[in-house]
Short mmCIF file of C-alpha atoms in Angstrom, two decimals:
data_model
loop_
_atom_site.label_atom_id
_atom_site.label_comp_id
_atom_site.label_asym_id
_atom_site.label_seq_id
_atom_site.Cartn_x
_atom_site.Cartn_y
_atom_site.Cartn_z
CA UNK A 1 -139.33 -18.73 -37.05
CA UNK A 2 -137.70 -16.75 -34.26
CA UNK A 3 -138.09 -18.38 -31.31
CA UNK A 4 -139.69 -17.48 -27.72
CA UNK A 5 -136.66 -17.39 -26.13
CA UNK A 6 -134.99 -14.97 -28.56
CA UNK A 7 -138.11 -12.58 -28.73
CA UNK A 8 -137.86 -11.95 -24.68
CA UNK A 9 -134.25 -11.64 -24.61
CA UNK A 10 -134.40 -8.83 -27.14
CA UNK A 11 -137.14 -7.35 -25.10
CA UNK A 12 -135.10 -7.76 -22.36
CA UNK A 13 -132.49 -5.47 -24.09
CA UNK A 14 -134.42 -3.00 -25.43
CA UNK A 15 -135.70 -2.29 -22.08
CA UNK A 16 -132.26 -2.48 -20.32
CA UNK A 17 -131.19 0.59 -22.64
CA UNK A 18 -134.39 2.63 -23.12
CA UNK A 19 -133.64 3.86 -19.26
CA UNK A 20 -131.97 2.94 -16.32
CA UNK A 21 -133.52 0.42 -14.25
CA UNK A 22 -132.42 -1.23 -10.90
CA UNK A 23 -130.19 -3.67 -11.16
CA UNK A 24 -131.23 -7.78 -10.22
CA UNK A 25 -129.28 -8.79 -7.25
CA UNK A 26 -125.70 -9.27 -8.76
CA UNK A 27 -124.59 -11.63 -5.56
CA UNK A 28 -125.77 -13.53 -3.15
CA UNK A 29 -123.60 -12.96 -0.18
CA UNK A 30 -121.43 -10.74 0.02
CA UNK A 31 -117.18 -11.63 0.75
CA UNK A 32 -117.12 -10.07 4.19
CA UNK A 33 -113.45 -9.76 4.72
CA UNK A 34 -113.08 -7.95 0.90
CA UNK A 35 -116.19 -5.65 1.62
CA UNK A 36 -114.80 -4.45 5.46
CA UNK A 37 -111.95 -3.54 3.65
CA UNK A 38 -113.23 -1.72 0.63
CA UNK A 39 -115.33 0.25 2.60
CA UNK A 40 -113.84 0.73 6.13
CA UNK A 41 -116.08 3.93 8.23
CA UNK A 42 -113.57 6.82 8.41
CA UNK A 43 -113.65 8.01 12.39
CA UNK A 44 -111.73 10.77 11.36
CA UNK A 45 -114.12 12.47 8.86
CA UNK A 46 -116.50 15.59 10.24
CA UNK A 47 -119.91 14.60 9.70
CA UNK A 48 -122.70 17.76 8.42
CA UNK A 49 -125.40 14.85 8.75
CA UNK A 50 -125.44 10.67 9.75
CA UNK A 51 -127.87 8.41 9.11
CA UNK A 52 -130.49 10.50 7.45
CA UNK A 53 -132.79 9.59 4.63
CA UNK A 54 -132.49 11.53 1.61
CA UNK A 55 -135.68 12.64 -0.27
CA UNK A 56 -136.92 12.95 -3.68
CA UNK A 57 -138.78 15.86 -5.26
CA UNK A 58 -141.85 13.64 -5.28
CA UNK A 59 -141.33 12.08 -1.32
CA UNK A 60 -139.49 9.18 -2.53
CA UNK A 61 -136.26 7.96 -0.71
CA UNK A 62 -133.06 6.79 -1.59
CA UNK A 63 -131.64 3.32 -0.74
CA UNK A 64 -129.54 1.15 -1.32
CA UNK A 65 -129.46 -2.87 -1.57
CA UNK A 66 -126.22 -4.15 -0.27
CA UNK A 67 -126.36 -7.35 -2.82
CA UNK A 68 -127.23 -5.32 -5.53
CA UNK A 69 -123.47 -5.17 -6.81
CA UNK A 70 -120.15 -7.21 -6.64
CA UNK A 71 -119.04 -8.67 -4.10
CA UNK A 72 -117.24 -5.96 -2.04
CA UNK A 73 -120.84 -4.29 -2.39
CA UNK A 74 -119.05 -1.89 -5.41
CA UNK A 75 -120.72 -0.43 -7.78
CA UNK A 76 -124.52 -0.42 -5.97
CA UNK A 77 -127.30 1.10 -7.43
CA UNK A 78 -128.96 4.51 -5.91
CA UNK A 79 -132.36 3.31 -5.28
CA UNK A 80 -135.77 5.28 -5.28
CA UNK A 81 -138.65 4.17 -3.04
CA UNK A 82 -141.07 4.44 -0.60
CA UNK A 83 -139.59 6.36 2.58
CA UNK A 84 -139.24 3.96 6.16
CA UNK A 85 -137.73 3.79 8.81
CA UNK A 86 -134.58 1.28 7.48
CA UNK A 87 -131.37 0.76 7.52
CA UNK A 88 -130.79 0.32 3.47
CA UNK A 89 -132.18 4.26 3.36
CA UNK A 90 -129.37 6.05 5.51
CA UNK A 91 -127.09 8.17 4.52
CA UNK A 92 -123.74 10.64 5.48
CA UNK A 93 -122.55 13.82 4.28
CA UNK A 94 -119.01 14.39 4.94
CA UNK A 95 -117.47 17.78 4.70
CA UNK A 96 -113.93 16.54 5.63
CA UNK A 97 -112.20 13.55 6.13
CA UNK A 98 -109.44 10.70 4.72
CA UNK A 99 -111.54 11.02 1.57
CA UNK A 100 -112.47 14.76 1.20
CA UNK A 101 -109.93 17.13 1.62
CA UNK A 102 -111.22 20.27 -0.34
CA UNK A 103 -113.27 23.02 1.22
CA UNK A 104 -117.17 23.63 0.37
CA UNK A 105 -117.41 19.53 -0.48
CA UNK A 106 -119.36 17.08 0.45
CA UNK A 107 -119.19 12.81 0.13
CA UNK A 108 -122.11 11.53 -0.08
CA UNK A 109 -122.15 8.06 2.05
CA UNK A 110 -124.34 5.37 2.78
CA UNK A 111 -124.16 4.53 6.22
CA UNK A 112 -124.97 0.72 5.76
CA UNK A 113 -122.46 0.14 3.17
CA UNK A 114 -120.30 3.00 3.62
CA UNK A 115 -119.68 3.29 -0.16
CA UNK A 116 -119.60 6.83 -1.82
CA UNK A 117 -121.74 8.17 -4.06
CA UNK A 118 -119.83 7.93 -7.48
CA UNK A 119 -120.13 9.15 -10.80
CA UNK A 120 -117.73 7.17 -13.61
CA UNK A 121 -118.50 8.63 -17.03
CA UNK A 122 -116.44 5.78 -18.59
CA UNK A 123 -119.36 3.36 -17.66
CA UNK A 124 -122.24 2.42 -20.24
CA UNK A 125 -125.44 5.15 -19.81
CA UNK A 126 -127.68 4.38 -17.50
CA UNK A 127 -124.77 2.77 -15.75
CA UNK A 128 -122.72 5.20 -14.34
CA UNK A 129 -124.25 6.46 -10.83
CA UNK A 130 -123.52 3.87 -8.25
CA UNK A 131 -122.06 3.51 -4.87
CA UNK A 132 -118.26 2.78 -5.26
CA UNK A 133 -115.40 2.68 -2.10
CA UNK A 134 -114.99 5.79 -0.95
CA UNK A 135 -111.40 6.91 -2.53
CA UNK A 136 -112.39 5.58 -5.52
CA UNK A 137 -110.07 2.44 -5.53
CA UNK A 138 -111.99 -0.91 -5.35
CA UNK A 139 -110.47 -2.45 -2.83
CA UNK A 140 -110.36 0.87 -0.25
CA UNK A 141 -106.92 2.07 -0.78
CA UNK A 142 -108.60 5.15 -2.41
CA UNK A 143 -107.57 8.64 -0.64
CA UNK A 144 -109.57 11.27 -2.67
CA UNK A 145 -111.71 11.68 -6.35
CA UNK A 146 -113.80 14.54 -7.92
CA UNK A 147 -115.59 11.93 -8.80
CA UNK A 148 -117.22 11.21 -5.41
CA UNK A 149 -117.42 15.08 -4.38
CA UNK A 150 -120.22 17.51 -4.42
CA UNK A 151 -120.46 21.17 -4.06
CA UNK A 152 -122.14 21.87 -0.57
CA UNK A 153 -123.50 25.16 -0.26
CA UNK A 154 -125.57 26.22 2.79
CA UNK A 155 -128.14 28.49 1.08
CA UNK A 156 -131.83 28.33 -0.04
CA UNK A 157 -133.01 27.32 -2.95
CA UNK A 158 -133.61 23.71 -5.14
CA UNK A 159 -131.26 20.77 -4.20
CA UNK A 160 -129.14 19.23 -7.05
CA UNK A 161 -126.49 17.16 -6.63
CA UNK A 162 -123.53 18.23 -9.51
CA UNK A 163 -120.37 15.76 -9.68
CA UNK A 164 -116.97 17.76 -9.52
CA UNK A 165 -115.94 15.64 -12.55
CA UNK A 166 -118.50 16.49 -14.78
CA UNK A 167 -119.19 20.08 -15.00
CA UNK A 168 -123.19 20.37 -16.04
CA UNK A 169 -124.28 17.32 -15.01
CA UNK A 170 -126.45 16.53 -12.33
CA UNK A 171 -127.74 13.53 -10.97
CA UNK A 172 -131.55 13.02 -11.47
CA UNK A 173 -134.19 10.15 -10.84
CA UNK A 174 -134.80 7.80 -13.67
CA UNK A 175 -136.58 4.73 -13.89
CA UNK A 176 -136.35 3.68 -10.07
CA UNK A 177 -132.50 4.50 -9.60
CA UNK A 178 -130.97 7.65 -9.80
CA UNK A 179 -128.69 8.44 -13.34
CA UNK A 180 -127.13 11.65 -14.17
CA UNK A 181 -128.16 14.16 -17.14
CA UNK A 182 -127.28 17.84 -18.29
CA UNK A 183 -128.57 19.93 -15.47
CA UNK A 184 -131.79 21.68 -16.30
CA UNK A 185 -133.39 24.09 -12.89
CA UNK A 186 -137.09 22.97 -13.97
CA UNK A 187 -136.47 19.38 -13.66
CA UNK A 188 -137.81 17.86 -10.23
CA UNK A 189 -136.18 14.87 -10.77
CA UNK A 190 -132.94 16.82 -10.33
CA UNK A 191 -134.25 17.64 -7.02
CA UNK A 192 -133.40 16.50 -3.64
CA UNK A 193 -133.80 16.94 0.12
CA UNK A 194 -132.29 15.70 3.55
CA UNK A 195 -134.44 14.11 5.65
CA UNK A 196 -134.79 13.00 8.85
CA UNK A 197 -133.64 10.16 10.43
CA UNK A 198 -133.51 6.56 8.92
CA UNK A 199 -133.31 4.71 11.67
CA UNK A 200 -134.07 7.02 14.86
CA UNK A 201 -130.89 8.27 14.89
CA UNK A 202 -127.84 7.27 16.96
CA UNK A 203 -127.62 10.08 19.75
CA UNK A 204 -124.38 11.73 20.05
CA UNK A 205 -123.66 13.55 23.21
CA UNK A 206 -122.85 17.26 22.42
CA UNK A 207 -119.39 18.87 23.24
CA UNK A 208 -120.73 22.15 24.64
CA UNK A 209 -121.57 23.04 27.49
CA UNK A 210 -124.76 24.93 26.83
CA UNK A 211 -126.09 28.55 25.10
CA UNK A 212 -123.51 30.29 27.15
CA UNK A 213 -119.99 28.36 27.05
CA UNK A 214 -117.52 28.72 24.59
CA UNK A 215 -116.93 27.27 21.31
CA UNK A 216 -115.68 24.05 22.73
CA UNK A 217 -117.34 21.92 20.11
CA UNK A 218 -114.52 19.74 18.99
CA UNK A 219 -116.60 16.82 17.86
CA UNK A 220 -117.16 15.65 14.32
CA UNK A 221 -119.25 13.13 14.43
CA UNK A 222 -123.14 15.05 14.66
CA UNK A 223 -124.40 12.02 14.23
CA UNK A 224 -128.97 11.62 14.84
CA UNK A 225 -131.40 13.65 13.77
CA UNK A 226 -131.00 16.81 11.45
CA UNK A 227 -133.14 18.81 9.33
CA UNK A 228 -134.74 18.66 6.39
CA UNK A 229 -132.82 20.16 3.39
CA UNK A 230 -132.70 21.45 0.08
CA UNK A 231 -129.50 22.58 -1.24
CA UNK A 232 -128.29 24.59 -4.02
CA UNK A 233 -124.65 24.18 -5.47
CA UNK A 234 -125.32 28.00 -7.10
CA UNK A 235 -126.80 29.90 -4.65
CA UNK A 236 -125.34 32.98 -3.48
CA UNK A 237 -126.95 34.55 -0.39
CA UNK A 238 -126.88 38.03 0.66
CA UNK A 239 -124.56 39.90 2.92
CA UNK A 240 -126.37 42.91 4.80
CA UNK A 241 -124.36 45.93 5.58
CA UNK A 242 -126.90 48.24 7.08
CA UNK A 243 -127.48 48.29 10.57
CA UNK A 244 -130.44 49.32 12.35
CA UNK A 245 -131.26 52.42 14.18
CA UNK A 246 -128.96 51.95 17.94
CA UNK A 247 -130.41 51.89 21.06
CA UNK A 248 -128.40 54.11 23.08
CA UNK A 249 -130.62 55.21 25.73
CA UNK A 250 -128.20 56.35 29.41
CA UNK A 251 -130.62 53.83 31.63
CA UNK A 252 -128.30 51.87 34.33
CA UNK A 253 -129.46 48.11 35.24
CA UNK A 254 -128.75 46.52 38.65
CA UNK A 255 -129.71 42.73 37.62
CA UNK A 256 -127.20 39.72 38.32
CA UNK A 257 -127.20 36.03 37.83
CA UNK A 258 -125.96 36.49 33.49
CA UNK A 259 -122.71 33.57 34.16
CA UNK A 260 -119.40 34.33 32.59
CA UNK A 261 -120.05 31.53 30.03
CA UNK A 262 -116.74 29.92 29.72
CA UNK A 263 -116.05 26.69 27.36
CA UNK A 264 -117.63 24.77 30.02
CA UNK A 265 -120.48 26.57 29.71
CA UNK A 266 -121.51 28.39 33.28
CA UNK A 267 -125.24 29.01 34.22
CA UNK A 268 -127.31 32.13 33.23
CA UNK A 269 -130.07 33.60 34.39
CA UNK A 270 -132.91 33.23 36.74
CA UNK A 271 -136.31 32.01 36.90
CA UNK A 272 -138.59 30.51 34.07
CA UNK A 273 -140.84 34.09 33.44
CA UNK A 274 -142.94 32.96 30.47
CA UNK A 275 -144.26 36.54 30.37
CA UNK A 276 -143.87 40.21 31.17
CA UNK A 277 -146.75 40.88 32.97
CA UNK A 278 -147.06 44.17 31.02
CA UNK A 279 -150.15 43.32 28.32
CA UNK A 280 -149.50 44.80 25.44
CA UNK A 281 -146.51 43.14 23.73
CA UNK A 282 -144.29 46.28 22.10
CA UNK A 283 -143.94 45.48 18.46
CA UNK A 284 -141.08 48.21 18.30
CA UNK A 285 -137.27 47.67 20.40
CA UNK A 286 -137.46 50.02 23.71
CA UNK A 287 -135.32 52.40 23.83
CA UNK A 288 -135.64 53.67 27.30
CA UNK A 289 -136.30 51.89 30.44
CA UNK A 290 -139.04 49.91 30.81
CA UNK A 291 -140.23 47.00 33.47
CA UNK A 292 -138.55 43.42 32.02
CA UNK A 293 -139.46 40.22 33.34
CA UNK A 294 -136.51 38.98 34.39
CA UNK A 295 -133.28 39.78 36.43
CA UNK A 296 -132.94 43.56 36.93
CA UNK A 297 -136.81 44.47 36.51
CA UNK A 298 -135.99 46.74 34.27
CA UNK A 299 -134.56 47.45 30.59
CA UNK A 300 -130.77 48.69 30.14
CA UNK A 301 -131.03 49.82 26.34
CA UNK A 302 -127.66 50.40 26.68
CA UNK A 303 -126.43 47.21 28.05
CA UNK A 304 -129.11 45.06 26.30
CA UNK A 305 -127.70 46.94 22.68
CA UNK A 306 -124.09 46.24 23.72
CA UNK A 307 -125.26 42.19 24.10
CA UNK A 308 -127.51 42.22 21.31
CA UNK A 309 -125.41 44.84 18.65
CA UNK A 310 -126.11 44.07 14.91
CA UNK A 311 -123.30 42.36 13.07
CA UNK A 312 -122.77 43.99 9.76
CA UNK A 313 -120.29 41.66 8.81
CA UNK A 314 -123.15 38.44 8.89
CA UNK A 315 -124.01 36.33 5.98
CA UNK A 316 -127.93 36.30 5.88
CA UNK A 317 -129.82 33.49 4.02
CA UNK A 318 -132.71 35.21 4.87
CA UNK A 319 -133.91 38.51 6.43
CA UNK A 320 -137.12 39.21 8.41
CA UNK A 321 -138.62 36.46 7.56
CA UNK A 322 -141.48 34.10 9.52
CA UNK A 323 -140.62 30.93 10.52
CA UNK A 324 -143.51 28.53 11.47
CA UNK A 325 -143.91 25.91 13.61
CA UNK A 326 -145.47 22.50 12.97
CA UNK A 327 -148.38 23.27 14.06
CA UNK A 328 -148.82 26.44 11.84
CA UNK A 329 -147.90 29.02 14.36
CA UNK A 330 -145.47 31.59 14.21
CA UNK A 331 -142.32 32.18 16.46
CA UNK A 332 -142.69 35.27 18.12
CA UNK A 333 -140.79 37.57 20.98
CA UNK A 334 -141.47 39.65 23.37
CA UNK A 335 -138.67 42.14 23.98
CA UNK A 336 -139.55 43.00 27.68
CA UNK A 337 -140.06 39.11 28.58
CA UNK A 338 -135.80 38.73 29.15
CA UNK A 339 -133.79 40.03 31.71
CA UNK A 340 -132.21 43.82 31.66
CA UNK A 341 -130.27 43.12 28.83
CA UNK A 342 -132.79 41.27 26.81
CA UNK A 343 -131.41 37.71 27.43
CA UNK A 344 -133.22 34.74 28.18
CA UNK A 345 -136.90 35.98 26.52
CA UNK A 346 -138.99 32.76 25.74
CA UNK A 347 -139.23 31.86 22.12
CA UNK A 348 -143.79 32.07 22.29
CA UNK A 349 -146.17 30.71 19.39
CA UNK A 350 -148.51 32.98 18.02
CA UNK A 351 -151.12 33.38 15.20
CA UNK A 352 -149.07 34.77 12.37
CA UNK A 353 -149.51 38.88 11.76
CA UNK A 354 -146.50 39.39 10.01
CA UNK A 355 -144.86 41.79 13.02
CA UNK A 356 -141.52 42.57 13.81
CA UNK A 357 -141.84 40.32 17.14
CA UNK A 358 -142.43 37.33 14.25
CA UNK A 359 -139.07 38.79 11.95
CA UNK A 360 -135.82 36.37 11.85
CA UNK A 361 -132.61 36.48 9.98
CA UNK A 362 -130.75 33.41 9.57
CA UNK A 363 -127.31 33.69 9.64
CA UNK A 364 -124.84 31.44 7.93
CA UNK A 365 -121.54 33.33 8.45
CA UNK A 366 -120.11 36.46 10.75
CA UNK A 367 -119.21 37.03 13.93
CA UNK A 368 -121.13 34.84 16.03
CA UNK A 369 -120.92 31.55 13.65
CA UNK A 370 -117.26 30.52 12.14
CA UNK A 371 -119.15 28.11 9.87
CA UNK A 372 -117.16 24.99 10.40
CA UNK A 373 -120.70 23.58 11.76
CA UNK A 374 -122.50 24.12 8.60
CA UNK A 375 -125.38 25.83 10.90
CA UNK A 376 -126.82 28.42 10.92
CA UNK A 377 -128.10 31.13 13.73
CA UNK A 378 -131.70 32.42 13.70
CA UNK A 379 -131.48 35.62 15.10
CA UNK A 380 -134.59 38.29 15.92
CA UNK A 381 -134.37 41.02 13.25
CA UNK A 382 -135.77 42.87 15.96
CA UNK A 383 -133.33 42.79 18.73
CA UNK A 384 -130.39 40.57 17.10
CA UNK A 385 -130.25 37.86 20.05
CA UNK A 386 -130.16 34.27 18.80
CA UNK A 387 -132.31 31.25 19.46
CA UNK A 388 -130.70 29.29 22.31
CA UNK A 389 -130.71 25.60 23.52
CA UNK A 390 -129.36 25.12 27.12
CA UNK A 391 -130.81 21.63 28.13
CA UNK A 392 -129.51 22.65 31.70
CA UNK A 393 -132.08 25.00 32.51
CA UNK A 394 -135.38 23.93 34.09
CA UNK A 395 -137.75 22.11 32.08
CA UNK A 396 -140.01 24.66 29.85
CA UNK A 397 -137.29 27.17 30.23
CA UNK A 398 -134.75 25.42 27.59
CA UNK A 399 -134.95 27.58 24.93
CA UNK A 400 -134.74 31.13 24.77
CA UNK A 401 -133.11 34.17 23.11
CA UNK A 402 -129.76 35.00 24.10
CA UNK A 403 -127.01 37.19 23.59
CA UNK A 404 -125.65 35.71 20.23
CA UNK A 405 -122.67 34.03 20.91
CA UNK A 406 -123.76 32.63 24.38
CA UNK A 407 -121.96 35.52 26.67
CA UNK A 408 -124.73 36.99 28.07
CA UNK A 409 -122.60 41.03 27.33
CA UNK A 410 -122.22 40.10 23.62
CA UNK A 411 -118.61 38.60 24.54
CA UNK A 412 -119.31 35.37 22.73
CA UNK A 413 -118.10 34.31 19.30
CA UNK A 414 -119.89 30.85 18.42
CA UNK A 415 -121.81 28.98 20.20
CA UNK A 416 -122.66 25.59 19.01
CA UNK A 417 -126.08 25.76 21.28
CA UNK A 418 -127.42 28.70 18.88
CA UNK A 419 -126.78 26.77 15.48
CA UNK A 420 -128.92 24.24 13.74
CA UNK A 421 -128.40 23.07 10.31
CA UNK A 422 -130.78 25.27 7.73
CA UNK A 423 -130.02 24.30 4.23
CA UNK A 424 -133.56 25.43 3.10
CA UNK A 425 -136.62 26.67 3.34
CA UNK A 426 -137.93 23.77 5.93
CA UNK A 427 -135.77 21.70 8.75
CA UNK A 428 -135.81 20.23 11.58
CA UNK A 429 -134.85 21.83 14.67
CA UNK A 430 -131.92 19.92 16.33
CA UNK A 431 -128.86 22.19 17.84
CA UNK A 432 -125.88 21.33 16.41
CA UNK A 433 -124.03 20.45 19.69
CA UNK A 434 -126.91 17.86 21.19
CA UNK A 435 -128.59 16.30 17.91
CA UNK A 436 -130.46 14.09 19.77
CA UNK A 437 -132.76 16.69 21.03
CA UNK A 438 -135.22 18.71 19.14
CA UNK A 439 -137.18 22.04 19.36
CA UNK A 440 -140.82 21.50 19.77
CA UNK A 441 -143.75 23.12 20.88
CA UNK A 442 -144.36 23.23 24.39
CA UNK A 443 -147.61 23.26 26.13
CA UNK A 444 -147.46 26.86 27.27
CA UNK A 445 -147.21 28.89 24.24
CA UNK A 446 -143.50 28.73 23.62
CA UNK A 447 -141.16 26.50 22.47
CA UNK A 448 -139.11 23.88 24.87
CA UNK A 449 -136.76 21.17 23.84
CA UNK A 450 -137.55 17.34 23.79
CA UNK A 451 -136.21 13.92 22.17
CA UNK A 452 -136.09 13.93 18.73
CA UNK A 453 -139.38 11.60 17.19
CA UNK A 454 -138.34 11.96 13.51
CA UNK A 455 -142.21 11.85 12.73
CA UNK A 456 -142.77 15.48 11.16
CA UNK A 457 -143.72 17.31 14.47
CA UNK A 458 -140.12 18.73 15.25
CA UNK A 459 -139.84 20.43 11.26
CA UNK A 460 -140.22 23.96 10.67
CA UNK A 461 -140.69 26.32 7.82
CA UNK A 462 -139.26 29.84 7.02
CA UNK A 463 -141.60 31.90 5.22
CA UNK A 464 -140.48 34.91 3.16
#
């Protein structure tokens, strides 16, 4: 007579290879000393995203239990469960670093443990996803292994995560953890997303001076809040190469007060003007002079198209679409609301109507954005200035549209103040160069800038 005892340990075992499962905790402690060095945090790596949760198709989140492996905390399960705010459920994408030196990769880090994620096709199945020392060598002396990189591509489109090692497999969610399988575009469990922050985000101080210094952005740690994302490893996005009609109209401005915009980033601008006083909004770009709200009182189509010109060279992961904001309004401009050369117009919320005032582009590459920030710039398809942070202007007057490139004559090349991270259709609004703050809502019709919440009501969605 088989016994009990035999019966649940083959139970046991036909359970532990149907699927994966995660794991029992393999220690109890872990050796302090052996895990510090095994997984040291590299201070030198650039950072696309810290400490952010990362989300299933379903709204699950990833974690990771520091015990549940040996004791370096090797060899970790990926996690699935319910998203809070915790420690266990943050995570870093590195672009560059000690242990990522190729272009268009990512490491994939948990900031607790600071273990990569790792894909070892030598391990039993349901086995061979886990967090491993970044380098791939147990005890940290690892430099760099395909087997820890992922293809990071900043366009729209499903999120998979594909292993450089193991061309057509993706990792997917399986029974609680995540395990890898051939990739297949329909499955959701192939699917993932970055979130917001896991636990409120650290706050770094930005390295530019505002939306019209120079690309002085030198930092590499964008640690805090970031948007929500959904990646695609083959996604191609389009490259325009019309331009639109020019506005070459003779008009001269007078208007003064547009700063130089140096790398310390000098002021711009007067006043807060929240409208232009005119009624109608124009749903078309004026070509000849007309009042403006701002400095100069009235339109220079020439100088405003010589700040605002169309770059043909641009990378566009999307063109005229809507983007709308948490509360289910669309962004919207007014093209007479700026100064003389259509700088500094407010950013206003509007019922959707599908108008050319409520038409973006986001831009991932050209001119105005190098990409070495992974952002992108959302630029008015109607007059091709760029959404702008400057967290020195008054209150309510933090965000408008500027000359792209933060040079208020078209000057500029990038400006870290104009990007935010857009790997999808939906993100949250944090600038690049001050991820601490977010892009909200303000209470008189247009968007301001405030402290990030992480709670849902800083997230916006592009709608083509």
């Amino acid at each position: 007579m088989v016994s009990l005892a035999a019966t649940l340990l083959a139970y046991a075992a036909l359970l532990a290879t149907a699927s994966p499962v995660a794991q029992r905790r393999a220690v109890t402690e872990l050796d302090e000393a052996a895990t510090k060095e095994a997984h040291p945090r590299d201070d030198t790596a650039t950072r696309a995203f810290s400490n952010v949760q990362i989300l299933t198709a379903d709204g699950k989140c990833l974690f990771v239990d520091k015990l549940s492996g040996d004791f370096r905390a090797n060899l970790t399960p990926i996690q699935v469960g319910d998203c809070a705010i915790n420690d266990s459920q943050g995570w870093d994408v590195i672009t560059s670093g000690k242990h990522n030196d190729q272009a268009n990769t990512m490491l994939l880090v948990s900031t607790l443990t600071q273990a990569c994620f790792n894909f070892d096709p030598r391990r039993k199945a349901g086995d061979q996803v886990n967090l491993f020392s970044c380098g791939g060598r147990a005890a940290g002396e690892g430099l760099v292994t395909d087997s820890q990189l992922f293809a990071l591509d900043p366009g729209a489109g499903p999120s998979t995560f594909q292993p450089r090692n193991a061309k057509g497999k993706c990792f997917a969610v399986r029974g609680g953890v995540v395990d890898v399988t051939d990739c297949d575009a329909n499955d959701k469990a192939q699917s993932f997303a970055f979130g917001g922050p896991a636990t409120g985000g650290s706050g770094g101080g930005g390295n530019n001076g505002g939306n019209n210094g120079g690309n002085n952005n030198n930092g590499t740690d964008n640690s805090g809040n970031v948007p929500v994302v959904t990646i695609a490893p083959g996604t191609t996005s389009t490259t325009a190469t019309a331009s639109p009609a020019a506005t070459t109209s003779p008009a001269t401005g007078n208007g003064n007060g547009n700063g130089n915009g140096n790398g310390n980033g000098n002021g711009n601008g007067n006043g807060n003007g929240n409208g232009n006083g005119n009624g109608r909004i124009p749903a078309v770009n004026p070509t000849t002079p007309v009042p403006v709200s701002r400095a100069g009182g009235t339109l220079n189509p020439t100088a405003a198209a010589e700040a605002n010109a169309f770059d043909s060279t641009a990378t566009r992961a999307f063109t005229k679409a809507a983007i709308s904001a948490p509360d289910g309004r669309c962004l919207s401009v007014d093209p007479t609301a700026g100064d003389f050369r259509q700088n500094l117009i407010p950013v206003a919320l509007a019922e959707c109507d599908g108008t050319a005032n409520q038409q973006w582009d986001m831009v991932s590459k050209g001119k105005h954005n190098d990409g070495k920030d992974n952002g992108m710039l959302v630029v008015s398809s109607l007059m091709n200035g760029c959404v702008s942070t400057d967290g020195r202007r008054t209150d309510g007057d933090t965000v408008t549209v500027f000359s792209c490139g933060g040079r208020a004559a078209g000057e500029g090349q990038t400006n870290a103040g104009q990007l935010v991270r857009v790997f999808g259709d939906s993100f949250l609004w944090s600038p690049v160069n001050d991820e601490a703050t977010c892009v909200v809502p303000g209470d008189q019709g247009r968007l301001v800038t405030a402290a990030c919440k992480g709670d849902g009501s800083e997230t916006y969605k592009i709608v083509v």
